[in-house]
Amino acid sequence: MQAVAAFPTEILDSLSSGILALDAERRIVFLNRALARRLRIEREEWMGKPVGALASLVEPHLSSPEALDQYLGPPEDPRARASRELVWQEGEQLIYLREDSAPLRDGAGRVVGRLYAYHDLSREKEIDRMKTEFIAVASHELRTPMTSIKGSIDLLLSGFAGDISAETQELLEIAQKGCERLIRLINDILDLAKIEAGQIKLKLVKTDVAEPVARSIRGVKSFADQNEVTLQLERPESLPLVEVDRDRIEQVVTNLLSNAIKFSPAKGLVRVQITAGDAWVQCSVIDQGCGIPPEELPKVFDKFQQAADSRRKGGTGLGLAIAQALVSEHKGKLWVESRVNEGSRFTFRLPAISGAASAAGSA
Amino acid sequence: MNISTVLLAEDDADIQKLVRMSLCFRGVKEVVIAENGEDCLALVSKVKPDVILLDVMMPRMDGFETCRRLKANPETRSIPVIFLTAKAQQFEVKQGLEVGGLGYLIKPFDSMTLHDEILTLLNKGKSQG
């Protein structure tokens, strides 16, 4: 097969990833040195043989016999690229491999076989494990002293230890606020670390997005009242359903609403506008605040990027980064449009489930 | 429902004091302290608490193992166990409920509402039989 004969063997042999090329009948036409080493075979003896003949070599390394098909079976769509994770057992050790595969084409663009690359993910898995451990330790070690500080302040303020002077009360309230802010920061840092490490398991449920949005509005209502800001929800009669983790979408909207309220003038209005297209549903949080200068816009979703005013109002600087990470986890997109002195519009768009819709009032 | 006696398994001295103050302030008669899971198992038959509050990360025996043993023993099986811990990840909460915990409270807890939260969990546990 010409396309395969043109493989630069020396280059492919210098790779640490395994490379395998099969022809249209799934016969081995190329196998690099790294893969031959992993399979403990002399590759020259295997050229032209059907890949299924490797079964007896591959089987001892699999967690279950059913997994054999995963390794040696044909792809679902021979013309598509694919990527998946596989587990390879080497004695007591589990090796995680990422298999990338793509159709092999000849000069005329015809599919003449398939090319596979096997990358060892052990290092990435080890880093993931270290991240998990760090999150667990940081979570525990930070929360324990915070419990003592917050608990003591709360008890003193409650009058548990007797009457306190107005000055003492004021100082304790300052300490309490600082403490609550620190707890929010710890929670946000750990939340973001978990999302980034892929450790958040979304509980996906078919949902009218207006439902978590409405819950979020109820949740921030007292904060809006304190700031004399009115909240308004606008939604169409019927909305396509989305498949989301309701709590996480509520968290996204709450983060956007908290920002919008913080930056709104007194007597201001914050609108939450839900719209939909054929394949998507989107939700915009629109405020009448001071807006964001154009040079600041590219940075608004970065960690610890916050306006001085937001820090003063108790923001952690992570709300938008968390919102963006959560929307991405849902295969959606979050963006911002803003004009100085006119206000900002934060919008997230989620893929809709085709053919499923709900009516207003059901949320 | 009144909570009269609480057995708290917790290795942090400050948190021991805080929980005791916070619960006694709200009318609990006695908070008995166990320094770790082993102590908790040794004390439970003598103390006969209305509820056991269990930290997770403790020396000698952690809270999950302690709860498992409490639930495996016919004499202590019926005593409600509530975790009170800084282990706040989803899989840890799940593990706590799987080993037989009635509830899972995460630190930092609110010392003003701790008593009410425990009571709510106990009432919920009672109504579920």
GROMACS .gro file of C-alpha atoms in nm:
model
  492
    1MET     CA    1   0.000   0.000   0.000
    2GLN     CA    2   0.164   0.318  -0.119
    3ALA     CA    3   0.036   0.558   0.146
    4VAL     CA    4   0.181   0.341   0.416
    5ALA     CA    5   0.505   0.266   0.236
    6ALA     CA    6   0.575   0.637   0.248
    7PHE     CA    7   0.592   0.636   0.631
    8PRO     CA    8   0.920   0.783   0.758
    9THR     CA    9   1.009   0.480   0.973
   10GLU     CA   10   1.308   0.639   1.147
   11ILE     CA   11   1.103   0.935   1.264
   12LEU     CA   12   0.814   0.721   1.386
   13ASP     CA   13   1.055   0.485   1.560
   14SER     CA   14   1.199   0.772   1.762
   15LEU     CA   15   0.857   0.847   1.917
   16SER     CA   16   0.776   0.721   2.264
   17SER     CA   17   0.410   0.680   2.162
   18GLY     CA   18   0.306   0.359   1.986
   19ILE     CA   19   0.201   0.389   1.620
   20LEU     CA   20   0.001   0.131   1.428
   21ALA     CA   21  -0.126   0.147   1.070
   22LEU     CA   22  -0.382  -0.095   0.929
   23ASP     CA   23  -0.504  -0.132   0.573
   24ALA     CA   24  -0.872  -0.141   0.473
   25GLU     CA   25  -0.889  -0.514   0.557
   26ARG     CA   26  -0.739  -0.436   0.900
   27ARG     CA   27  -0.405  -0.598   0.823
   28ILE     CA   28  -0.094  -0.456   0.989
   29VAL     CA   29   0.103  -0.245   0.746
   30PHE     CA   30   0.315  -0.053   0.993
   31LEU     CA   31   0.398  -0.074   1.362
   32ASN     CA   32   0.665   0.144   1.524
   33ARG     CA   33   0.935   0.036   1.766
   34ALA     CA   34   0.759   0.169   2.081
   35LEU     CA   35   0.447  -0.037   2.012
   36ALA     CA   36   0.651  -0.349   1.923
   37ARG     CA   37   0.830  -0.309   2.257
   38ARG     CA   38   0.504  -0.278   2.449
   39LEU     CA   39   0.366  -0.590   2.277
   40ARG     CA   40   0.705  -0.766   2.307
   41ILE     CA   41   0.705  -0.872   1.942
   42GLU     CA   42   0.942  -0.864   1.645
   43ARG     CA   43   0.748  -0.637   1.419
   44GLU     CA   44   0.882  -0.778   1.093
   45GLU     CA   45   0.705  -1.106   1.172
   46TRP     CA   46   0.370  -0.928   1.198
   47MET     CA   47   0.362  -0.719   0.884
   48GLY     CA   48   0.064  -0.811   0.666
   49LYS     CA   49  -0.107  -1.016   0.938
   50PRO     CA   50  -0.462  -0.932   1.048
   51VAL     CA   51  -0.466  -0.716   1.361
   52GLY     CA   52  -0.702  -0.971   1.524
   53ALA     CA   53  -0.405  -1.211   1.537
   54LEU     CA   54  -0.262  -0.992   1.815
   55ALA     CA   55  -0.548  -1.104   2.045
   56SER     CA   56  -0.347  -1.362   2.240
   57LEU     CA   57  -0.074  -1.101   2.306
   58VAL     CA   58  -0.314  -0.824   2.404
   59GLU     CA   59  -0.559  -1.026   2.617
   60PRO     CA   60  -0.334  -1.079   2.925
   61HIS     CA   61  -0.305  -0.701   2.959
   62LEU     CA   62  -0.679  -0.633   2.969
   63SER     CA   63  -0.899  -0.587   3.273
   64SER     CA   64  -1.174  -0.800   3.114
   65PRO     CA   65  -1.199  -1.017   2.801
   66GLU     CA   66  -1.477  -0.788   2.671
   67ALA     CA   67  -1.221  -0.510   2.645
   68LEU     CA   68  -1.049  -0.697   2.363
   69ASP     CA   69  -1.296  -0.564   2.111
   70GLN     CA   70  -1.214  -0.211   2.227
   71TYR     CA   71  -0.852  -0.264   2.130
   72LEU     CA   72  -0.877  -0.466   1.814
   73GLY     CA   73  -1.231  -0.407   1.687
   74PRO     CA   74  -1.306  -0.183   1.389
   75PRO     CA   75  -1.404   0.182   1.449
   76GLU     CA   76  -1.772   0.281   1.452
   77ASP     CA   77  -1.716   0.525   1.169
   78PRO     CA   78  -1.409   0.442   0.955
   79ARG     CA   79  -1.403   0.795   0.814
   80ALA     CA   80  -1.403   0.976   1.149
   81ARG     CA   81  -1.122   1.068   1.383
   82ALA     CA   82  -1.158   0.918   1.730
   83SER     CA   83  -0.996   0.942   2.068
   84ARG     CA   84  -1.048   0.730   2.378
   85GLU     CA   85  -0.878   0.614   2.695
   86LEU     CA   86  -0.773   0.253   2.741
   87VAL     CA   87  -0.635   0.069   3.040
   88TRP     CA   88  -0.336  -0.159   2.989
   89GLN     CA   89  -0.234  -0.390   3.272
   90GLU     CA   90   0.139  -0.456   3.309
   91GLY     CA   91   0.164  -0.700   3.602
   92GLU     CA   92   0.036  -0.510   3.908
   93GLN     CA   93   0.063  -0.176   3.731
   94LEU     CA   94  -0.220  -0.010   3.541
   95ILE     CA   95  -0.110   0.201   3.247
   96TYR     CA   96  -0.356   0.452   3.107
   97LEU     CA   97  -0.326   0.500   2.733
   98ARG     CA   98  -0.493   0.751   2.506
   99GLU     CA   99  -0.566   0.606   2.166
  100ASP     CA  100  -0.602   0.860   1.886
  101SER     CA  101  -0.705   0.720   1.551
  102ALA     CA  102  -0.777   0.866   1.211
  103PRO     CA  103  -0.852   0.736   0.861
  104LEU     CA  104  -0.551   0.679   0.641
  105ARG     CA  105  -0.602   0.819   0.293
  106ASP     CA  106  -0.420   0.773  -0.034
  107GLY     CA  107  -0.313   1.053  -0.267
  108ALA     CA  108  -0.665   1.074  -0.412
  109GLY     CA  109  -0.823   1.115  -0.067
  110ARG     CA  110  -0.970   0.764  -0.056
  111VAL     CA  111  -0.977   0.590   0.283
  112VAL     CA  112  -0.728   0.303   0.254
  113GLY     CA  113  -0.684   0.211   0.617
  114ARG     CA  114  -0.655   0.352   0.966
  115LEU     CA  115  -0.374   0.502   1.171
  116TYR     CA  116  -0.355   0.457   1.550
  117ALA     CA  117  -0.136   0.637   1.805
  118TYR     CA  118  -0.108   0.518   2.168
  119HIS     CA  119   0.012   0.777   2.421
  120ASP     CA  120   0.110   0.681   2.773
  121LEU     CA  121  -0.095   0.899   3.011
  122SER     CA  122   0.077   0.776   3.330
  123ARG     CA  123   0.241   1.112   3.400
  124GLU     CA  124  -0.085   1.305   3.349
  125LYS     CA  125  -0.268   1.056   3.573
  126GLU     CA  126  -0.002   1.098   3.841
  127ILE     CA  127  -0.038   1.478   3.824
  128ASP     CA  128  -0.417   1.440   3.848
  129ARG     CA  129  -0.373   1.219   4.153
  130MET     CA  130  -0.142   1.478   4.313
  131LYS     CA  131  -0.394   1.753   4.240
  132THR     CA  132  -0.672   1.547   4.399
  133GLU     CA  133  -0.457   1.488   4.704
  134PHE     CA  134  -0.370   1.858   4.726
  135ILE     CA  135  -0.737   1.957   4.706
  136ALA     CA  136  -0.827   1.710   4.981
  137VAL     CA  137  -0.545   1.820   5.212
  138ALA     CA  138  -0.592   2.193   5.145
  139SER     CA  139  -0.964   2.158   5.201
  140HIS     CA  140  -0.918   1.989   5.536
  141GLU     CA  141  -0.627   2.196   5.662
  142LEU     CA  142  -0.791   2.528   5.578
  143ARG     CA  143  -1.138   2.444   5.697
  144THR     CA  144  -1.038   2.321   6.042
  145PRO     CA  145  -0.884   2.646   6.174
  146MET     CA  146  -1.158   2.847   6.000
  147THR     CA  147  -1.411   2.647   6.202
  148SER     CA  148  -1.245   2.752   6.528
  149ILE     CA  149  -1.220   3.119   6.432
  150LYS     CA  150  -1.570   3.153   6.290
  151GLY     CA  151  -1.730   2.948   6.566
  152SER     CA  152  -1.565   3.153   6.841
  153ILE     CA  153  -1.665   3.485   6.685
  154ASP     CA  154  -2.024   3.369   6.630
  155LEU     CA  155  -2.055   3.257   6.991
  156LEU     CA  156  -1.911   3.582   7.128
  157LEU     CA  157  -2.149   3.785   6.912
  158SER     CA  158  -2.443   3.576   7.030
  159GLY     CA  159  -2.381   3.689   7.388
  160PHE     CA  160  -2.274   3.342   7.497
  161ALA     CA  161  -1.985   3.484   7.702
  162GLY     CA  162  -2.185   3.775   7.842
  163ASP     CA  163  -2.263   4.126   7.727
  164ILE     CA  164  -2.016   4.298   7.497
  165SER     CA  165  -1.960   4.669   7.439
  166ALA     CA  166  -2.066   4.837   7.114
  167GLU     CA  167  -1.698   4.874   7.016
  168THR     CA  168  -1.627   4.506   7.081
  169GLN     CA  169  -1.932   4.411   6.882
  170GLU     CA  170  -1.818   4.627   6.590
  171LEU     CA  171  -1.470   4.473   6.594
  172LEU     CA  172  -1.610   4.122   6.615
  173GLU     CA  173  -1.843   4.192   6.322
  174ILE     CA  174  -1.543   4.307   6.117
  175ALA     CA  175  -1.364   3.983   6.205
  176GLN     CA  176  -1.677   3.782   6.124
  177LYS     CA  177  -1.712   3.945   5.780
  178GLY     CA  178  -1.343   3.882   5.704
  179CYS     CA  179  -1.387   3.524   5.813
  180GLU     CA  180  -1.691   3.470   5.592
  181ARG     CA  181  -1.503   3.620   5.299
  182LEU     CA  182  -1.210   3.387   5.361
  183ILE     CA  183  -1.445   3.088   5.371
  184ARG     CA  184  -1.601   3.197   5.040
  185LEU     CA  185  -1.252   3.231   4.894
  186ILE     CA  186  -1.147   2.885   5.016
  187ASN     CA  187  -1.466   2.734   4.875
  188ASP     CA  188  -1.419   2.913   4.541
  189ILE     CA  189  -1.051   2.814   4.509
  190LEU     CA  190  -1.130   2.452   4.586
  191ASP     CA  191  -1.431   2.456   4.354
  192LEU     CA  192  -1.227   2.591   4.065
  193ALA     CA  193  -0.942   2.347   4.134
  194LYS     CA  194  -1.190   2.059   4.128
  195ILE     CA  195  -1.347   2.175   3.800
  196GLU     CA  196  -1.006   2.224   3.640
  197ALA     CA  197  -0.893   1.880   3.758
  198GLY     CA  198  -1.206   1.729   3.600
  199GLN     CA  199  -1.329   1.614   3.938
  200ILE     CA  200  -1.674   1.764   3.921
  201LYS     CA  201  -1.931   1.503   3.832
  202LEU     CA  202  -2.225   1.676   3.669
  203LYS     CA  203  -2.565   1.531   3.756
  204LEU     CA  204  -2.718   1.589   3.414
  205VAL     CA  205  -3.097   1.615   3.405
  206LYS     CA  206  -3.333   1.730   3.128
  207THR     CA  207  -3.429   2.075   3.243
  208ASP     CA  208  -3.611   2.392   3.149
  209VAL     CA  209  -3.322   2.631   3.210
  210ALA     CA  210  -3.566   2.885   3.357
  211GLU     CA  211  -3.598   2.657   3.660
  212PRO     CA  212  -3.241   2.691   3.798
  213VAL     CA  213  -3.247   3.055   3.683
  214ALA     CA  214  -3.560   3.122   3.891
  215ARG     CA  215  -3.406   2.946   4.191
  216SER     CA  216  -3.099   3.164   4.158
  217ILE     CA  217  -3.310   3.481   4.140
  218ARG     CA  218  -3.488   3.378   4.461
  219GLY     CA  219  -3.151   3.309   4.623
  220VAL     CA  220  -3.004   3.655   4.552
  221LYS     CA  221  -3.327   3.849   4.613
  222SER     CA  222  -3.232   3.969   4.961
  223PHE     CA  223  -2.890   4.082   4.832
  224ALA     CA  224  -3.069   4.273   4.553
  225ASP     CA  225  -3.308   4.428   4.806
  226GLN     CA  226  -3.017   4.542   5.024
  227ASN     CA  227  -2.870   4.716   4.717
  228GLU     CA  228  -3.209   4.852   4.603
  229VAL     CA  229  -3.185   4.663   4.276
  230THR     CA  230  -3.487   4.513   4.099
  231LEU     CA  231  -3.456   4.173   3.931
  232GLN     CA  232  -3.665   4.083   3.628
  233LEU     CA  233  -3.693   3.750   3.444
  234GLU     CA  234  -3.792   3.743   3.077
  235ARG     CA  235  -3.852   3.411   2.902
  236PRO     CA  236  -4.038   3.293   2.593
  237GLU     CA  237  -4.357   3.086   2.623
  238SER     CA  238  -4.186   2.767   2.521
  239LEU     CA  239  -3.821   2.670   2.562
  240PRO     CA  240  -3.624   2.373   2.432
  241LEU     CA  241  -3.497   2.160   2.720
  242VAL     CA  242  -3.130   2.141   2.806
  243GLU     CA  243  -2.940   1.862   2.979
  244VAL     CA  244  -2.769   2.024   3.277
  245ASP     CA  245  -2.668   1.989   3.638
  246ARG     CA  246  -2.932   2.218   3.789
  247ASP     CA  247  -2.727   2.312   4.095
  248ARG     CA  248  -2.427   2.405   3.883
  249ILE     CA  249  -2.632   2.618   3.642
  250GLU     CA  250  -2.789   2.788   3.944
  251GLN     CA  251  -2.433   2.856   4.066
  252VAL     CA  252  -2.342   3.011   3.727
  253VAL     CA  253  -2.648   3.239   3.729
  254THR     CA  254  -2.593   3.330   4.094
  255ASN     CA  255  -2.234   3.434   4.019
  256LEU     CA  256  -2.349   3.646   3.723
  257LEU     CA  257  -2.638   3.800   3.918
  258SER     CA  258  -2.421   3.879   4.222
  259ASN     CA  259  -2.182   4.070   3.997
  260ALA     CA  260  -2.465   4.250   3.818
  261ILE     CA  261  -2.622   4.356   4.149
  262LYS     CA  262  -2.285   4.469   4.290
  263PHE     CA  263  -2.223   4.697   3.992
  264SER     CA  264  -2.577   4.831   3.958
  265PRO     CA  265  -2.667   5.180   4.073
  266ALA     CA  266  -2.931   5.212   4.347
  267LYS     CA  267  -3.284   5.174   4.199
  268GLY     CA  268  -3.119   4.991   3.909
  269LEU     CA  269  -3.271   4.705   3.714
  270VAL     CA  270  -3.103   4.371   3.641
  271ARG     CA  271  -3.275   4.173   3.366
  272VAL     CA  272  -3.236   3.801   3.315
  273GLN     CA  273  -3.332   3.727   2.958
  274ILE     CA  274  -3.372   3.372   2.832
  275THR     CA  275  -3.391   3.314   2.457
  276ALA     CA  276  -3.364   3.009   2.236
  277GLY     CA  277  -3.279   2.897   1.885
  278ASP     CA  278  -3.324   2.559   1.716
  279ALA     CA  279  -3.021   2.401   1.879
  280TRP     CA  280  -2.948   2.620   2.177
  281VAL     CA  281  -3.084   2.806   2.478
  282GLN     CA  282  -2.915   3.114   2.609
  283CYS     CA  283  -2.943   3.321   2.922
  284SER     CA  284  -2.826   3.682   2.951
  285VAL     CA  285  -2.779   3.880   3.271
  286ILE     CA  286  -2.804   4.247   3.182
  287ASP     CA  287  -2.717   4.529   3.421
  288GLN     CA  288  -2.721   4.910   3.405
  289GLY     CA  289  -2.391   4.943   3.587
  290CYS     CA  290  -2.068   5.126   3.509
  291GLY     CA  291  -1.970   4.882   3.232
  292ILE     CA  292  -1.626   4.740   3.159
  293PRO     CA  293  -1.363   4.932   2.959
  294PRO     CA  294  -1.277   4.757   2.628
  295GLU     CA  295  -0.916   4.690   2.739
  296GLU     CA  296  -1.044   4.504   3.048
  297LEU     CA  297  -1.291   4.284   2.860
  298PRO     CA  298  -1.047   4.006   2.754
  299LYS     CA  299  -0.944   3.959   3.119
  300VAL     CA  300  -1.280   3.947   3.295
  301PHE     CA  301  -1.291   3.565   3.311
  302ASP     CA  302  -0.935   3.534   3.442
  303LYS     CA  303  -0.882   3.430   3.803
  304PHE     CA  304  -0.856   3.712   4.058
  305GLN     CA  305  -0.944   3.976   3.799
  306GLN     CA  306  -1.184   4.208   3.969
  307ALA     CA  307  -1.270   4.571   3.980
  308ALA     CA  308  -1.153   4.748   4.296
  309ASP     CA  309  -1.518   4.806   4.380
  310SER     CA  310  -1.590   4.432   4.369
  311ARG     CA  311  -1.312   4.353   4.616
  312ARG     CA  312  -1.452   4.616   4.852
  313LYS     CA  313  -1.793   4.450   4.822
  314GLY     CA  314  -1.662   4.112   4.929
  315GLY     CA  315  -1.598   3.948   4.590
  316THR     CA  316  -1.341   3.669   4.568
  317GLY     CA  317  -1.234   3.737   4.210
  318LEU     CA  318  -1.316   3.381   4.111
  319GLY     CA  319  -1.690   3.397   4.041
  320LEU     CA  320  -1.662   3.456   3.666
  321ALA     CA  321  -1.377   3.204   3.625
  322ILE     CA  322  -1.594   2.942   3.799
  323ALA     CA  323  -1.898   3.037   3.590
  324GLN     CA  324  -1.699   3.001   3.268
  325ALA     CA  325  -1.546   2.669   3.372
  326LEU     CA  326  -1.891   2.532   3.466
  327VAL     CA  327  -2.050   2.646   3.139
  328SER     CA  328  -1.761   2.482   2.948
  329GLU     CA  329  -1.820   2.159   3.144
  330HIS     CA  330  -2.174   2.170   3.000
  331LYS     CA  331  -2.028   2.212   2.647
  332GLY     CA  332  -2.162   2.567   2.645
  333LYS     CA  333  -2.010   2.911   2.602
  334LEU     CA  334  -2.006   3.222   2.822
  335TRP     CA  335  -1.919   3.567   2.695
  336VAL     CA  336  -1.959   3.934   2.781
  337GLU     CA  337  -2.059   4.250   2.597
  338SER     CA  338  -2.023   4.582   2.773
  339ARG     CA  339  -2.029   4.958   2.726
  340VAL     CA  340  -1.878   5.197   2.975
  341ASN     CA  341  -2.145   5.391   3.167
  342GLU     CA  342  -2.425   5.190   3.003
  343GLY     CA  343  -2.387   4.844   3.153
  344SER     CA  344  -2.283   4.487   3.081
  345ARG     CA  345  -2.449   4.180   2.938
  346PHE     CA  346  -2.312   3.839   3.036
  347THR     CA  347  -2.455   3.559   2.825
  348PHE     CA  348  -2.416   3.183   2.838
  349ARG     CA  349  -2.540   2.949   2.569
  350LEU     CA  350  -2.612   2.579   2.618
  351PRO     CA  351  -2.684   2.311   2.359
  352ALA     CA  352  -3.056   2.221   2.351
  353ILE     CA  353  -3.197   1.869   2.338
  354SER     CA  354  -3.363   1.837   2.000
  355GLY     CA  355  -3.739   1.789   2.006
  356ALA     CA  356  -3.783   1.845   2.380
  357ALA     CA  357  -3.953   2.164   2.497
  358SER     CA  358  -4.125   2.300   2.805
  359ALA     CA  359  -4.384   2.572   2.850
  360ALA     CA  360  -4.363   2.877   3.076
  361GLY     CA  361  -4.502   2.805   3.420
  362SER     CA  362  -4.362   2.454   3.429
  363ALA     CA  363  -4.034   2.584   3.571
  364MET     CA  364  -3.727   1.605   7.055
  365ASN     CA  365  -3.456   1.703   7.307
  366ILE     CA  366  -3.091   1.619   7.278
  367SER     CA  367  -2.956   1.535   7.620
  368THR     CA  368  -2.620   1.362   7.566
  369VAL     CA  369  -2.386   1.392   7.270
  370LEU     CA  370  -2.075   1.185   7.211
  371LEU     CA  371  -1.828   1.387   7.003
  372ALA     CA  372  -1.531   1.212   6.841
  373GLU     CA  373  -1.293   1.493   6.745
  374ASP     CA  374  -0.915   1.527   6.782
  375ASP     CA  375  -0.894   1.908   6.760
  376ALA     CA  376  -0.910   2.057   7.111
  377ASP     CA  377  -1.046   2.395   6.994
  378ILE     CA  378  -1.328   2.237   6.799
  379GLN     CA  379  -1.409   2.010   7.095
  380LYS     CA  380  -1.457   2.321   7.310
  381LEU     CA  381  -1.658   2.503   7.043
  382VAL     CA  382  -1.899   2.218   6.983
  383ARG     CA  383  -1.945   2.169   7.356
  384MET     CA  384  -2.011   2.542   7.416
  385SER     CA  385  -2.236   2.574   7.116
  386LEU     CA  386  -2.453   2.271   7.205
  387CYS     CA  387  -2.464   2.331   7.582
  388PHE     CA  388  -2.566   2.693   7.510
  389ARG     CA  389  -2.871   2.547   7.334
  390GLY     CA  390  -2.967   2.314   7.617
  391VAL     CA  391  -2.769   1.992   7.559
  392LYS     CA  392  -2.684   1.853   7.906
  393GLU     CA  393  -2.360   1.677   7.829
  394VAL     CA  394  -2.107   1.657   7.545
  395VAL     CA  395  -1.867   1.369   7.606
  396ILE     CA  396  -1.542   1.389   7.413
  397ALA     CA  397  -1.366   1.100   7.242
  398GLU     CA  398  -1.021   1.185   7.104
  399ASN     CA  399  -1.046   0.939   6.815
  400GLY     CA  400  -1.253   0.656   6.670
  401GLU     CA  401  -1.119   0.394   6.908
  402ASP     CA  402  -1.206   0.609   7.211
  403CYS     CA  403  -1.551   0.661   7.066
  404LEU     CA  404  -1.611   0.284   7.038
  405ALA     CA  405  -1.482   0.236   7.393
  406LEU     CA  406  -1.707   0.510   7.535
  407VAL     CA  407  -2.030   0.457   7.348
  408SER     CA  408  -2.182   0.177   7.562
  409LYS     CA  409  -2.108   0.365   7.883
  410VAL     CA  410  -2.228   0.707   7.761
  411LYS     CA  411  -2.540   0.589   7.571
  412PRO     CA  412  -2.559   0.913   7.371
  413ASP     CA  413  -2.864   1.043   7.185
  414VAL     CA  414  -2.637   1.114   6.890
  415ILE     CA  415  -2.273   1.064   6.793
  416LEU     CA  416  -2.090   1.342   6.611
  417LEU     CA  417  -1.792   1.205   6.419
  418ASP     CA  418  -1.496   1.383   6.269
  419VAL     CA  419  -1.342   1.191   5.977
  420MET     CA  420  -0.968   1.256   5.996
  421MET     CA  421  -0.867   1.130   6.340
  422PRO     CA  422  -0.562   0.936   6.462
  423ARG     CA  423  -0.582   0.560   6.524
  424MET     CA  424  -0.924   0.513   6.366
  425ASP     CA  425  -1.095   0.747   6.121
  426GLY     CA  426  -1.462   0.843   6.132
  427PHE     CA  427  -1.571   0.625   5.839
  428GLU     CA  428  -1.430   0.309   6.000
  429THR     CA  429  -1.573   0.408   6.337
  430CYS     CA  430  -1.919   0.450   6.186
  431ARG     CA  431  -1.889   0.119   6.004
  432ARG     CA  432  -1.814  -0.057   6.335
  433LEU     CA  433  -2.090   0.124   6.522
  434LYS     CA  434  -2.340   0.013   6.260
  435ALA     CA  435  -2.209  -0.346   6.260
  436ASN     CA  436  -2.262  -0.380   6.635
  437PRO     CA  437  -2.625  -0.464   6.731
  438GLU     CA  438  -2.582  -0.274   7.059
  439THR     CA  439  -2.485   0.055   6.893
  440ARG     CA  440  -2.649   0.020   6.553
  441SER     CA  441  -2.952   0.231   6.641
  442ILE     CA  442  -2.758   0.533   6.771
  443PRO     CA  443  -2.770   0.806   6.505
  444VAL     CA  444  -2.429   0.909   6.368
  445ILE     CA  445  -2.372   1.249   6.211
  446PHE     CA  446  -2.042   1.337   6.050
  447LEU     CA  447  -1.897   1.676   6.141
  448THR     CA  448  -1.593   1.714   5.923
  449ALA     CA  449  -1.379   1.928   5.696
  450LYS     CA  450  -1.375   1.649   5.436
  451ALA     CA  451  -1.603   1.826   5.197
  452GLN     CA  452  -1.568   1.653   4.862
  453GLN     CA  453  -1.866   1.488   4.693
  454PHE     CA  454  -1.721   1.137   4.716
  455GLU     CA  455  -1.645   1.186   5.087
  456VAL     CA  456  -2.003   1.292   5.163
  457LYS     CA  457  -2.124   0.988   4.968
  458GLN     CA  458  -1.888   0.760   5.159
  459GLY     CA  459  -2.011   0.898   5.492
  460LEU     CA  460  -2.372   0.823   5.405
  461GLU     CA  461  -2.282   0.481   5.265
  462VAL     CA  462  -2.117   0.367   5.589
  463GLY     CA  463  -2.436   0.449   5.777
  464GLY     CA  464  -2.416   0.819   5.866
  465LEU     CA  465  -2.753   0.986   5.913
  466GLY     CA  466  -2.614   1.317   5.795
  467TYR     CA  467  -2.300   1.498   5.692
  468LEU     CA  468  -2.221   1.847   5.826
  469ILE     CA  469  -1.924   2.028   5.678
  470LYS     CA  470  -1.679   2.251   5.864
  471PRO     CA  471  -1.676   2.539   5.909
  472PHE     CA  472  -2.017   2.486   6.064
  473ASP     CA  473  -2.228   2.766   6.205
  474SER     CA  474  -2.201   2.738   6.582
  475MET     CA  475  -2.531   2.925   6.623
  476THR     CA  476  -2.729   2.677   6.413
  477LEU     CA  477  -2.537   2.354   6.480
  478HIS     CA  478  -2.792   2.238   6.737
  479ASP     CA  479  -3.083   2.303   6.499
  480GLU     CA  480  -2.911   2.125   6.212
  481ILE     CA  481  -2.850   1.817   6.429
  482LEU     CA  482  -3.211   1.826   6.545
  483THR     CA  483  -3.340   1.851   6.187
  484LEU     CA  484  -3.132   1.548   6.088
  485LEU     CA  485  -3.247   1.349   6.390
  486ASN     CA  486  -3.613   1.428   6.317
  487LYS     CA  487  -3.564   1.336   5.952
  488GLY     CA  488  -3.402   1.008   6.058
  489LYS     CA  489  -3.689   0.936   6.295
  490SER     CA  490  -3.957   1.000   6.034
  491GLN     CA  491  -3.775   0.769   5.790
  492GLY     CA  492  -3.769   0.501   6.061
   0.00000   0.00000   0.00000
